[in-house]
């Protein structure tokens, strides 16, 4: 892969964020002041129009765009570009009053009242018609304005609607999927259970909270449908605006994995030109270390980056200062703002964008962090930190357009997540699929190994090693791909609760992991036991005689062809295999039958990487490490995300901040970072 | 009482469980394989047809029974009998689509959507008509098949419906109960309170969650009505199938007390021939010892057994391996399966049945334990343990048909439970009526005294001692029975919160405990104080000077004729009576005015038993002990339900497992048990 | 202010409570017995008719008042007066059946079923008509009965209705408030946010739970409207009954601040002649000391007293013995009953009234404490304590009519409470506005300084010092008043989170605290940081070098003209100001930028009082201290609300209980109190 710039108009990175001038039309002085302040903060790009519908079209079919044109003109005159949104994220009051079908119906079948946002029915033809109309008008007016860089389609797509139109579209979707043969659906969904057989597609309803919730395949199909339906809606918007200036790229802002799993972003990503997401890590919390907060954020970056590996992604939103919706709304301490911005870049973002440029005076988000506070000055700590980062980004602008070249992947799959969360198995409150994937990914980071985070449907054949914890759902197709991958020399690492079900959540017959994987891994899993917190067991590692504690889950497995790397020390599975390795074809397949804390697998993971030919980096000493590649150079990022001084050694290259050659060693104080440019072969 | 066999067709015990062949009709090999595996596991009986409606009647009025006949024939050819269900537990999709009135309405008055199970309206004439039709067809076809042992009516009856039909039936029920005189209801329900007087029965609604919840007598009457209505529905089904082969006994599977209190099983039991229940103890949890898990299960056994004391009961369901709906789904450790099966027998069951024979591939219960796992083999640990128990049951088949002859009863009454749970008194989250009853029962078990668990309406005149903790609801009729019982020499033991209200939840006037009991117990209770966890008080036992801690509740009582056995040590009730005994007529009445941990009353309870002429068994050393009686012999069961070796002494009789005479002493390892046969006079 | 007696008919205090004879009409013996028992308990006043509607009007337009007249006559013959209620607090069943619009609609738009109480729609014309009719009939019949002392309008007004009529009235209310100009509302509510602009008042809906909840100004306006609507309803009732005997005062019983904030009582109070409230402290709990329970109750007394400072208030309800709706329903220990009654008097009440005289036999409140228990005797502990207090009140009757003359006020404002609770800021679960106000008030009490508790809209110009913690909402008008107050010599004390928003919840521009207060306090606040429980910081007090811990919140502020009294010791705000004082005009303005435990500000608060010329009282040694003033004398109340003996010193005056001159010192045992009469200048 070679460099790829997102926007030719910009010299380097985009720096800016959501701006809501429509809230300030009665305050012309403030609108002028804002532009001056933006320039002081090295802001070169703002996102406009996300919530402008009721200003664009204050009454049905009465359109007003002049106010926005003046804003865009003034911004452009001042060197500030625009990410232009379609305004479908929130509906004007008149729209809901006239067309109630635009409002969503909840999981009990009750239609919402007007209010809030992001809650339209994506099946409503009328709403689609109104969106097409306003999108068309916006595009006609602004698509060709030179300030406009790209399209921001709607805002943070999410949620489900259970209205009759959605029900009908769901039925159509199912008819198509099952070739209009209800008996195929009955088998795939195992409806013989509890006498749940359907006679026709008309009988199928969404999984109403007071309806059918026991057919797990229905539940997951509903989420697949909702992903498809939201994507279909999004594509309708894209198809509406794209023709007005085909070269303008489109994106929509995704949400972070900790809070969102309504849709399968892997699927939605296919319809976008650029991936962007909204990054809201909760710094300085009391449930994890600061390093872990940064790493969780980097995990998200890695996932969104990996959706389009041939180009940078965008950090579309982040909070200057603080958010206002957390349990505890805590300010970022000095230096965190810059470090988080640089982390985004280190992970492959070519933008650092905020929600929001200026705090609105009233309503829900009046205390959400912003570049410009209610005081309206450039003297606040936060403003100064934003401005400092803006200057910093200018200094390293050559990094923009460079890309990642990772050799390892971690599979974190939305369908697996849905399936595991909904599985009537394990411990209700302790399934922790995401935590498990994040944990493995973070432990690899501590080895200096940055993994791409991909879905199970992504091609993983080019990676040297693939880590796929709790790969619960394995279709025959995926089983084949894994077998081929290992056969051809790949190293594949998985755990307990892998290969239990196929794509319809039907259990594989003949032993777990199914879909041919018992052969690949050389084991058969017979039971999976769930632990109460007080339960105890350990894995004894044959290699070094050390022990690691088992938590939450322990499978009782039998090794067929696999070699045993670790055994249980206690309980009824004492001396049975707990960790195995199987040489299969030219590759290697690892099976970890129980849950352990990732730190207790550190040496094991290091060995796995080394054996796969993936270099690990010793002596990182707590530093978060990333690399982006230009055509003939590498940019190494060393971030001190912790609270102690850290020592770097064996450094070689140019410090990008001051263009000086670095000496071999360096100390990074807390919040400090080093960007090292090195030539590569 | 003499021996009573449930099924002449079986030599000894029934061993088997729920089997769902309809899920596997497309897999004929598996259907054949299942029978082979059942035989390997000594299974002689399966429950069929519980969820078969959509296969019996795939479209309205289109009936298909051949597939089931083939299954039953094949089973019978292989020596496997059938418990045949009526399929009313879950409705086909076509039925709800065509007759929405079959679906329940929730406590907010909203009708459910189709889905799940056990959620039909029991008042719907249409649904009753459809059930009668399918039951008739099933009975016509299969009642006289020689494989069929009995009827399993519907499945796990439960729940409430708040539809208009139910409302009308409720009003009719009330009209009848109150002789069509609304003024009688107004007085009984004390509707003068908060101006709640009714003018007519038409005004009375169910206790909607967003309606009338403050009339406690309405609340309890609604639960009585729902019991009556469910029983009426069940009797409709019984009346439908019974004529086809009148000698076939009927049962329905009840649920365990920890999770179910929708209906008053004491009342429903009257309409059944045999009592059966579904036993799902949560072994190896972290909130109680393994012994306590077993004892709580035995408490349930004792309650269901006591509903029909002249015959064995059935453990209709239990989990091979694990359940899949618990907070933590944990496997039974080796040996637990057999011990739990033997416990059922020890408590009076003549069956050991499972849910389920084979795991379904998909949907809600795909991970619920089963005899045959997804792997489909006889090599799993669980399969082998099931098969081992099957052989074990064959060895002790002579025990089947023997009965209990207990001399002590504990009253655990569903109406008291409802009334206490709904009482606006005490501590909201600390009422613990069931825990209190279970606690006393378990403490008696530790004395080797197995008590029957009965309701307040049961005849208790033949017991030597009756323990009735928190007997909150005492009608005049019950007050009379207690007085007669004690007068005639019975020993009656009760506690705080006894005799506060009559059958309509009206407080007794003139002092608690009412209905004449102040005289029987020789005390008057003036106040009941609730404790915060940090509150402290103790009972000083006059007999030995020891002290026991008071928890949760302390009544301030006055002794009139009673002798004081213990006094409070602290607070404003210092030196006031805490435990009393009153000699009344030829009997004795004990009153315990405060809550103590049962273990802190061990010596007191021992004395009470001894004084009542009930022999206690010293040196049980943690062994769970039960006795069944044949005509001229006793079968003593000694179960080591703990995790340590236990020593038995003073043994005398034949070890039924090996037909050897036992020596006087024996060591039982964890999970081991001894069944000792002794001649009796 | 001079003395003001509430009721000329009574010699001293009113002693009595709610009585529900309608529940006992079938028990004439009990009705007679009740009167005898009341007389024994020195009860001179009962509240009647609160829930009598279904007895007054058993069917629509059929009226029956004779039964009540007999009761009132019998009471009057026995020297017992009557507080007469309008019966609108609960509706007869026939009313809801015939006029469903009288039943409330919940926040999801679903109409309730009939039941419970206090849940009528206050907008329903039909319900208002029916209430006017029954109120008229009651007033015609009883207003001029010589037993009747006053009107008790309805009962414990509260709650919201979301029906269409309420929606329309809300819209009318808004039209009036915003001069029928939707653009004014759009600006005030900042509806430009999220495209929420309204085109017309018809589009505005209540904040349905499944509707618009993101416009905070809508939310608070809904609560203002609901206050206005309830007041309008109450005034309708007052206007109905008042003409029949204009001199009869009217009250309604308010609820305590811990549990109620539906309405703004400050506003409702304006329409009443006398303030009364229902006092239900949870004595002997495990989350606060007994002293604190008493103090929280006194805080409530002080707030209700301050609503009408020229006359005594009434403690309309309190619990003899215990309540029945708490998490733990605990009996008042011996002596608590009398002490709580005397506390009410000490705080300015001229009544000690109970819910209830006799326990009802059934339904929701059958276990709520009462003077007469189910036993119906005068021998219970509770009865004897009530009777003892009755005699005690007779001995101190000269205190009645005396008043408070406090020099200090604490602002605890309902609108601030609403605004803070709904603010999307700070820590979701840790806002604690009320706790903070109560904490300051209690700490002042420990200095012997009893403060009036007032709202922000009350005139505070006559106080020497005003403490206004977290005065979040400051309109320009309030900002002006504070500035004038300080300029003219007042001492004003406030904290973090003050002056952020105006009356529409719009943030002040130009720096916090807004509305001109940055000048008054001489500081600007830039950030407010929220703490996790594990976060640590301290304030170093410059005056004495001591440190106090910071909890929950710390603002980052800049002193402009203010002097710094304390600085932060840690974190990014180290050495920045934490506590400041600003001399402004003739007065002083204090700003406390972070939350500290009130006890950690004790010395600071003492200094503030002293500097304001408010005398503090040393050596109170844990005694709760109040003073009422007659024309030429003061009544000092010393209450030992703790569990240890307390020493009083420097006493001077007459002990009112025995009319003896006190010696200089005295010991008060737990539960004891001293009322000291002193001449004043």
mmCIF file of N, CA, C and O in Angstrom, chain A residues 187 190 193-197 199 203 205 208 210-214 424 426-428 472 501 505 507 510 526-530 532 534-535 571, chain B residues 23 27 51 54-55 58-59 93-94 113-117 284-286 324 327 329-331 333 361-367 374 380-381:
data_model
loop_
_atom_site.group_PDB
_atom_site.id
_atom_site.type_symbol
_atom_site.label_atom_id
_atom_site.label_comp_id
_atom_site.label_asym_id
_atom_site.label_seq_id
_atom_site.Cartn_x
_atom_site.Cartn_y
_atom_site.Cartn_z
ATOM 1 N N UNK A 187 -36.558 -24.802 9.452
ATOM 2 C CA UNK A 187 -35.421 -25.632 9.845
ATOM 3 C C UNK A 187 -34.280 -24.774 10.376
ATOM 4 O O UNK A 187 -33.702 -25.051 11.433
ATOM 5 N N UNK A 190 -34.987 -23.536 13.708
ATOM 6 C CA UNK A 190 -35.307 -24.635 14.640
ATOM 7 C C UNK A 190 -36.636 -24.383 15.354
ATOM 8 O O UNK A 190 -36.778 -24.511 16.562
ATOM 9 N N UNK A 193 -38.936 -26.386 18.035
ATOM 10 C CA UNK A 193 -38.828 -26.086 19.466
ATOM 11 C C UNK A 193 -40.058 -25.313 19.961
ATOM 12 O O UNK A 193 -40.479 -24.349 19.341
ATOM 13 N N UNK A 194 -40.604 -25.735 21.076
ATOM 14 C CA UNK A 194 -41.773 -25.065 21.690
ATOM 15 C C UNK A 194 -42.903 -24.813 20.682
ATOM 16 O O UNK A 194 -43.583 -23.785 20.740
ATOM 17 N N UNK A 195 -43.018 -25.695 19.704
ATOM 18 C CA UNK A 195 -44.154 -25.614 18.762
ATOM 19 C C UNK A 195 -44.208 -24.300 17.994
ATOM 20 O O UNK A 195 -45.280 -23.787 17.698
ATOM 21 N N UNK A 196 -43.034 -23.750 17.660
ATOM 22 C CA UNK A 196 -42.990 -22.395 17.110
ATOM 23 C C UNK A 196 -42.976 -22.340 15.591
ATOM 24 O O UNK A 196 -42.645 -21.301 15.019
ATOM 25 N N UNK A 197 -43.325 -23.433 14.935
ATOM 26 C CA UNK A 197 -43.264 -23.476 13.484
ATOM 27 C C UNK A 197 -44.168 -22.434 12.836
ATOM 28 O O UNK A 197 -45.301 -22.223 13.261
ATOM 29 N N UNK A 199 -46.261 -21.023 9.496
ATOM 30 C CA UNK A 199 -46.871 -21.487 8.258
ATOM 31 C C UNK A 199 -46.534 -20.587 7.086
ATOM 32 O O UNK A 199 -46.593 -21.010 5.943
ATOM 33 N N UNK A 203 -46.614 -14.553 9.187
ATOM 34 C CA UNK A 203 -46.774 -14.755 10.640
ATOM 35 C C UNK A 203 -45.572 -14.260 11.442
ATOM 36 O O UNK A 203 -45.636 -14.163 12.665
ATOM 37 N N UNK A 205 -43.109 -11.900 13.170
ATOM 38 C CA UNK A 205 -43.069 -10.550 13.717
ATOM 39 C C UNK A 205 -41.655 -10.247 14.207
ATOM 40 O O UNK A 205 -40.870 -11.157 14.480
ATOM 41 N N UNK A 208 -40.677 -8.560 19.390
ATOM 42 C CA UNK A 208 -41.271 -7.633 20.362
ATOM 43 C C UNK A 208 -40.892 -8.047 21.781
ATOM 44 O O UNK A 208 -40.840 -9.238 22.089
ATOM 45 N N UNK A 210 -42.727 -7.902 24.239
ATOM 46 C CA UNK A 210 -43.856 -8.693 24.750
ATOM 47 C C UNK A 210 -44.352 -9.656 23.679
ATOM 48 O O UNK A 210 -45.546 -9.887 23.528
ATOM 49 N N UNK A 211 -43.383 -10.215 22.932
ATOM 50 C CA UNK A 211 -43.736 -11.174 21.891
ATOM 51 C C UNK A 211 -42.734 -12.313 21.848
ATOM 52 O O UNK A 211 -42.393 -12.872 22.877
ATOM 53 N N UNK A 212 -42.236 -12.589 20.682
ATOM 54 C CA UNK A 212 -41.381 -13.756 20.481
ATOM 55 C C UNK A 212 -39.924 -13.383 20.764
ATOM 56 O O UNK A 212 -39.302 -12.655 19.994
ATOM 57 N N UNK A 213 -39.390 -13.882 21.835
ATOM 58 C CA UNK A 213 -37.990 -13.610 22.160
ATOM 59 C C UNK A 213 -37.202 -14.894 22.341
ATOM 60 O O UNK A 213 -36.027 -14.847 22.683
ATOM 61 N N UNK A 214 -37.835 -16.025 22.115
ATOM 62 C CA UNK A 214 -37.158 -17.280 22.426
ATOM 63 C C UNK A 214 -36.507 -17.930 21.207
ATOM 64 O O UNK A 214 -35.760 -18.889 21.346
ATOM 65 N N UNK A 424 -28.381 -18.354 25.435
ATOM 66 C CA UNK A 424 -28.866 -18.787 26.740
ATOM 67 C C UNK A 424 -27.879 -19.826 27.243
ATOM 68 O O UNK A 424 -28.124 -21.032 27.191
ATOM 69 N N UNK A 426 -23.653 -20.041 29.417
ATOM 70 C CA UNK A 426 -22.582 -19.383 30.180
ATOM 71 C C UNK A 426 -23.149 -18.697 31.437
ATOM 72 O O UNK A 426 -24.077 -19.188 32.046
ATOM 73 N N UNK A 427 -22.558 -17.560 31.809
ATOM 74 C CA UNK A 427 -23.081 -16.765 32.932
ATOM 75 C C UNK A 427 -23.727 -15.525 32.365
ATOM 76 O O UNK A 427 -23.096 -14.792 31.606
ATOM 77 N N UNK A 428 -24.930 -15.308 32.782
ATOM 78 C CA UNK A 428 -25.739 -14.214 32.245
ATOM 79 C C UNK A 428 -24.982 -12.887 32.197
ATOM 80 O O UNK A 428 -25.008 -12.184 31.202
ATOM 81 N N UNK A 472 -17.642 -17.891 18.472
ATOM 82 C CA UNK A 472 -18.808 -18.731 18.741
ATOM 83 C C UNK A 472 -19.507 -19.201 17.467
ATOM 84 O O UNK A 472 -19.900 -20.345 17.336
ATOM 85 N N UNK A 501 -21.934 -22.828 17.001
ATOM 86 C CA UNK A 501 -23.119 -22.700 16.145
ATOM 87 C C UNK A 501 -22.754 -22.244 14.741
ATOM 88 O O UNK A 501 -21.678 -21.677 14.506
ATOM 89 N N UNK A 505 -27.329 -19.969 14.117
ATOM 90 C CA UNK A 505 -27.284 -20.286 15.541
ATOM 91 C C UNK A 505 -27.713 -21.724 15.834
ATOM 92 O O UNK A 505 -28.073 -22.037 16.971
ATOM 93 N N UNK A 507 -26.713 -25.417 16.579
ATOM 94 C CA UNK A 507 -25.513 -26.065 17.093
ATOM 95 C C UNK A 507 -24.955 -27.040 16.061
ATOM 96 O O UNK A 507 -25.708 -27.781 15.405
ATOM 97 N N UNK A 510 -22.086 -33.444 16.200
ATOM 98 C CA UNK A 510 -20.860 -34.226 16.060
ATOM 99 C C UNK A 510 -19.677 -33.712 16.856
ATOM 100 O O UNK A 510 -18.567 -34.240 16.725
ATOM 101 N N UNK A 526 -16.244 -31.034 25.309
ATOM 102 C CA UNK A 526 -17.446 -31.751 25.753
ATOM 103 C C UNK A 526 -18.371 -30.923 26.628
ATOM 104 O O UNK A 526 -19.589 -31.018 26.510
ATOM 105 N N UNK A 527 -17.804 -30.140 27.512
ATOM 106 C CA UNK A 527 -18.623 -29.361 28.446
ATOM 107 C C UNK A 527 -17.997 -27.985 28.597
ATOM 108 O O UNK A 527 -16.785 -27.844 28.522
ATOM 109 N N UNK A 528 -18.834 -26.983 28.854
ATOM 110 C CA UNK A 528 -18.283 -25.693 29.282
ATOM 111 C C UNK A 528 -18.912 -25.329 30.612
ATOM 112 O O UNK A 528 -20.123 -25.197 30.737
ATOM 113 N N UNK A 529 -18.072 -25.207 31.607
ATOM 114 C CA UNK A 529 -18.530 -24.932 32.962
ATOM 115 C C UNK A 529 -18.356 -23.450 33.258
ATOM 116 O O UNK A 529 -17.344 -22.841 32.904
ATOM 117 N N UNK A 530 -19.375 -22.868 33.909
ATOM 118 C CA UNK A 530 -19.299 -21.452 34.289
ATOM 119 C C UNK A 530 -18.920 -21.342 35.762
ATOM 120 O O UNK A 530 -19.337 -22.160 36.575
ATOM 121 N N UNK A 532 -18.705 -19.377 39.427
ATOM 122 C CA UNK A 532 -19.022 -18.302 40.359
ATOM 123 C C UNK A 532 -17.717 -17.600 40.696
ATOM 124 O O UNK A 532 -16.640 -18.200 40.586
ATOM 125 N N UNK A 534 -16.314 -17.154 43.300
ATOM 126 C CA UNK A 534 -15.525 -17.847 44.332
ATOM 127 C C UNK A 534 -14.906 -19.151 43.826
ATOM 128 O O UNK A 534 -14.098 -19.758 44.528
ATOM 129 N N UNK A 535 -15.279 -19.578 42.660
ATOM 130 C CA UNK A 535 -14.710 -20.834 42.132
ATOM 131 C C UNK A 535 -13.254 -20.646 41.745
ATOM 132 O O UNK A 535 -12.859 -19.588 41.257
ATOM 133 N N UNK A 571 -10.274 -29.611 40.557
ATOM 134 C CA UNK A 571 -11.687 -29.889 40.285
ATOM 135 C C UNK A 571 -11.808 -31.130 39.398
ATOM 136 O O UNK A 571 -10.852 -31.891 39.230
ATOM 137 N N UNK B 23 -38.693 -32.252 16.645
ATOM 138 C CA UNK B 23 -37.605 -31.389 16.178
ATOM 139 C C UNK B 23 -36.679 -32.122 15.207
ATOM 140 O O UNK B 23 -35.847 -31.491 14.551
ATOM 141 N N UNK B 27 -34.364 -35.853 10.448
ATOM 142 C CA UNK B 27 -33.121 -36.580 10.762
ATOM 143 C C UNK B 27 -33.462 -37.997 11.227
ATOM 144 O O UNK B 27 -33.297 -38.330 12.402
ATOM 145 N N UNK B 51 -44.823 -30.122 23.295
ATOM 146 C CA UNK B 51 -44.830 -28.972 22.379
ATOM 147 C C UNK B 51 -45.074 -29.406 20.936
ATOM 148 O O UNK B 51 -44.427 -28.955 20.008
ATOM 149 N N UNK B 54 -48.063 -27.716 16.819
ATOM 150 C CA UNK B 54 -47.891 -27.254 15.443
ATOM 151 C C UNK B 54 -47.490 -28.386 14.502
ATOM 152 O O UNK B 54 -47.468 -28.208 13.283
ATOM 153 N N UNK B 55 -47.160 -29.540 15.064
ATOM 154 C CA UNK B 55 -46.907 -30.723 14.220
ATOM 155 C C UNK B 55 -48.164 -31.576 14.110
ATOM 156 O O UNK B 55 -48.441 -32.128 13.057
ATOM 157 N N UNK B 58 -50.756 -28.704 11.822
ATOM 158 C CA UNK B 58 -49.925 -27.675 11.198
ATOM 159 C C UNK B 58 -50.735 -26.516 10.631
ATOM 160 O O UNK B 58 -50.227 -25.398 10.545
ATOM 161 N N UNK B 59 -51.956 -26.780 10.241
ATOM 162 C CA UNK B 59 -52.882 -25.712 9.884
ATOM 163 C C UNK B 59 -54.186 -26.017 10.596
ATOM 164 O O UNK B 59 -54.452 -27.178 10.936
ATOM 165 N N UNK B 93 -48.325 -20.736 15.611
ATOM 166 C CA UNK B 93 -48.409 -19.344 15.145
ATOM 167 C C UNK B 93 -49.751 -19.060 14.478
ATOM 168 O O UNK B 93 -50.324 -17.974 14.635
ATOM 169 N N UNK B 94 -50.271 -20.020 13.729
ATOM 170 C CA UNK B 94 -51.535 -19.762 13.024
ATOM 171 C C UNK B 94 -52.661 -19.477 14.005
ATOM 172 O O UNK B 94 -53.593 -18.731 13.712
ATOM 173 N N UNK B 113 -47.856 -9.964 22.081
ATOM 174 C CA UNK B 113 -47.718 -10.525 20.751
ATOM 175 C C UNK B 113 -47.478 -12.033 20.881
ATOM 176 O O UNK B 113 -47.139 -12.544 21.938
ATOM 177 N N UNK B 114 -47.599 -12.720 19.763
ATOM 178 C CA UNK B 114 -47.326 -14.148 19.720
ATOM 179 C C UNK B 114 -45.867 -14.426 20.096
ATOM 180 O O UNK B 114 -44.961 -13.676 19.714
ATOM 181 N N UNK B 115 -45.668 -15.508 20.805
ATOM 182 C CA UNK B 115 -44.303 -15.914 21.096
ATOM 183 C C UNK B 115 -44.191 -16.650 22.407
ATOM 184 O O UNK B 115 -45.145 -16.796 23.172
ATOM 185 N N UNK B 116 -42.982 -17.153 22.656
ATOM 186 C CA UNK B 116 -42.677 -17.858 23.888
ATOM 187 C C UNK B 116 -43.658 -19.005 24.146
ATOM 188 O O UNK B 116 -44.009 -19.732 23.237
ATOM 189 N N UNK B 117 -44.152 -19.150 25.371
ATOM 190 C CA UNK B 117 -44.982 -20.312 25.680
ATOM 191 C C UNK B 117 -45.717 -20.065 26.987
ATOM 192 O O UNK B 117 -45.421 -19.104 27.691
ATOM 193 N N UNK B 284 -23.693 -26.302 43.625
ATOM 194 C CA UNK B 284 -22.358 -25.682 43.565
ATOM 195 C C UNK B 284 -22.439 -24.163 43.417
ATOM 196 O O UNK B 284 -21.599 -23.559 42.762
ATOM 197 N N UNK B 285 -23.451 -23.563 43.974
ATOM 198 C CA UNK B 285 -23.529 -22.102 43.893
ATOM 199 C C UNK B 285 -22.663 -21.458 44.977
ATOM 200 O O UNK B 285 -22.042 -22.166 45.777
ATOM 201 N N UNK B 286 -22.662 -20.143 44.995
ATOM 202 C CA UNK B 286 -21.818 -19.475 45.996
ATOM 203 C C UNK B 286 -22.623 -18.789 47.084
ATOM 204 O O UNK B 286 -22.072 -18.007 47.849
ATOM 205 N N UNK B 324 -29.676 -23.954 31.649
ATOM 206 C CA UNK B 324 -29.103 -22.892 30.807
ATOM 207 C C UNK B 324 -29.715 -21.533 31.082
ATOM 208 O O UNK B 324 -29.499 -20.592 30.334
ATOM 209 N N UNK B 327 -28.210 -17.701 36.584
ATOM 210 C CA UNK B 327 -27.246 -16.608 36.488
ATOM 211 C C UNK B 327 -25.880 -17.180 36.121
ATOM 212 O O UNK B 327 -25.139 -16.602 35.330
ATOM 213 N N UNK B 329 -24.386 -20.878 34.872
ATOM 214 C CA UNK B 329 -24.807 -22.212 34.444
ATOM 215 C C UNK B 329 -23.675 -23.209 34.640
ATOM 216 O O UNK B 329 -22.795 -23.342 33.808
ATOM 217 N N UNK B 330 -23.752 -23.907 35.731
ATOM 218 C CA UNK B 330 -22.663 -24.718 36.224
ATOM 219 C C UNK B 330 -22.990 -26.192 36.084
ATOM 220 O O UNK B 330 -24.116 -26.607 36.339
ATOM 221 N N UNK B 331 -22.004 -26.971 35.713
ATOM 222 C CA UNK B 331 -22.209 -28.411 35.588
ATOM 223 C C UNK B 331 -22.245 -29.093 36.949
ATOM 224 O O UNK B 331 -21.466 -28.754 37.839
ATOM 225 N N UNK B 333 -21.112 -31.669 39.370
ATOM 226 C CA UNK B 333 -19.855 -32.404 39.493
ATOM 227 C C UNK B 333 -20.129 -33.912 39.505
ATOM 228 O O UNK B 333 -21.256 -34.347 39.809
ATOM 229 N N UNK B 361 -31.223 -28.451 18.515
ATOM 230 C CA UNK B 361 -30.100 -27.757 17.866
ATOM 231 C C UNK B 361 -30.162 -26.252 18.036
ATOM 232 O O UNK B 361 -29.129 -25.585 17.981
ATOM 233 N N UNK B 362 -31.369 -25.716 18.159
ATOM 234 C CA UNK B 362 -31.471 -24.263 18.147
ATOM 235 C C UNK B 362 -32.415 -23.729 19.203
ATOM 236 O O UNK B 362 -33.024 -24.476 19.964
ATOM 237 N N UNK B 363 -32.492 -22.413 19.251
ATOM 238 C CA UNK B 363 -33.438 -21.661 20.079
ATOM 239 C C UNK B 363 -33.124 -21.753 21.578
ATOM 240 O O UNK B 363 -32.064 -22.202 21.978
ATOM 241 N N UNK B 364 -34.072 -21.350 22.361
ATOM 242 C CA UNK B 364 -33.853 -20.974 23.752
ATOM 243 C C UNK B 364 -33.162 -22.035 24.609
ATOM 244 O O UNK B 364 -32.379 -21.707 25.493
ATOM 245 N N UNK B 365 -33.468 -23.283 24.373
ATOM 246 C CA UNK B 365 -32.962 -24.300 25.299
ATOM 247 C C UNK B 365 -31.874 -25.175 24.694
ATOM 248 O O UNK B 365 -31.654 -26.284 25.166
ATOM 249 N N UNK B 366 -31.172 -24.691 23.699
ATOM 250 C CA UNK B 366 -30.194 -25.531 23.013
ATOM 251 C C UNK B 366 -29.021 -25.927 23.917
ATOM 252 O O UNK B 366 -28.302 -26.865 23.613
ATOM 253 N N UNK B 367 -28.836 -25.199 25.029
ATOM 254 C CA UNK B 367 -27.754 -25.567 25.944
ATOM 255 C C UNK B 367 -28.255 -26.106 27.272
ATOM 256 O O UNK B 367 -27.482 -26.255 28.211
ATOM 257 N N UNK B 374 -25.207 -32.623 21.785
ATOM 258 C CA UNK B 374 -25.126 -32.367 20.350
ATOM 259 C C UNK B 374 -24.183 -33.336 19.647
ATOM 260 O O UNK B 374 -24.362 -33.646 18.473
ATOM 261 N N UNK B 380 -20.056 -39.258 26.573
ATOM 262 C CA UNK B 380 -19.904 -38.089 27.438
ATOM 263 C C UNK B 380 -20.033 -38.490 28.900
ATOM 264 O O UNK B 380 -20.689 -39.469 29.244
ATOM 265 N N UNK B 381 -19.429 -37.683 29.728
ATOM 266 C CA UNK B 381 -19.519 -37.899 31.167
ATOM 267 C C UNK B 381 -20.979 -37.945 31.621
ATOM 268 O O UNK B 381 -21.379 -38.821 32.396
#
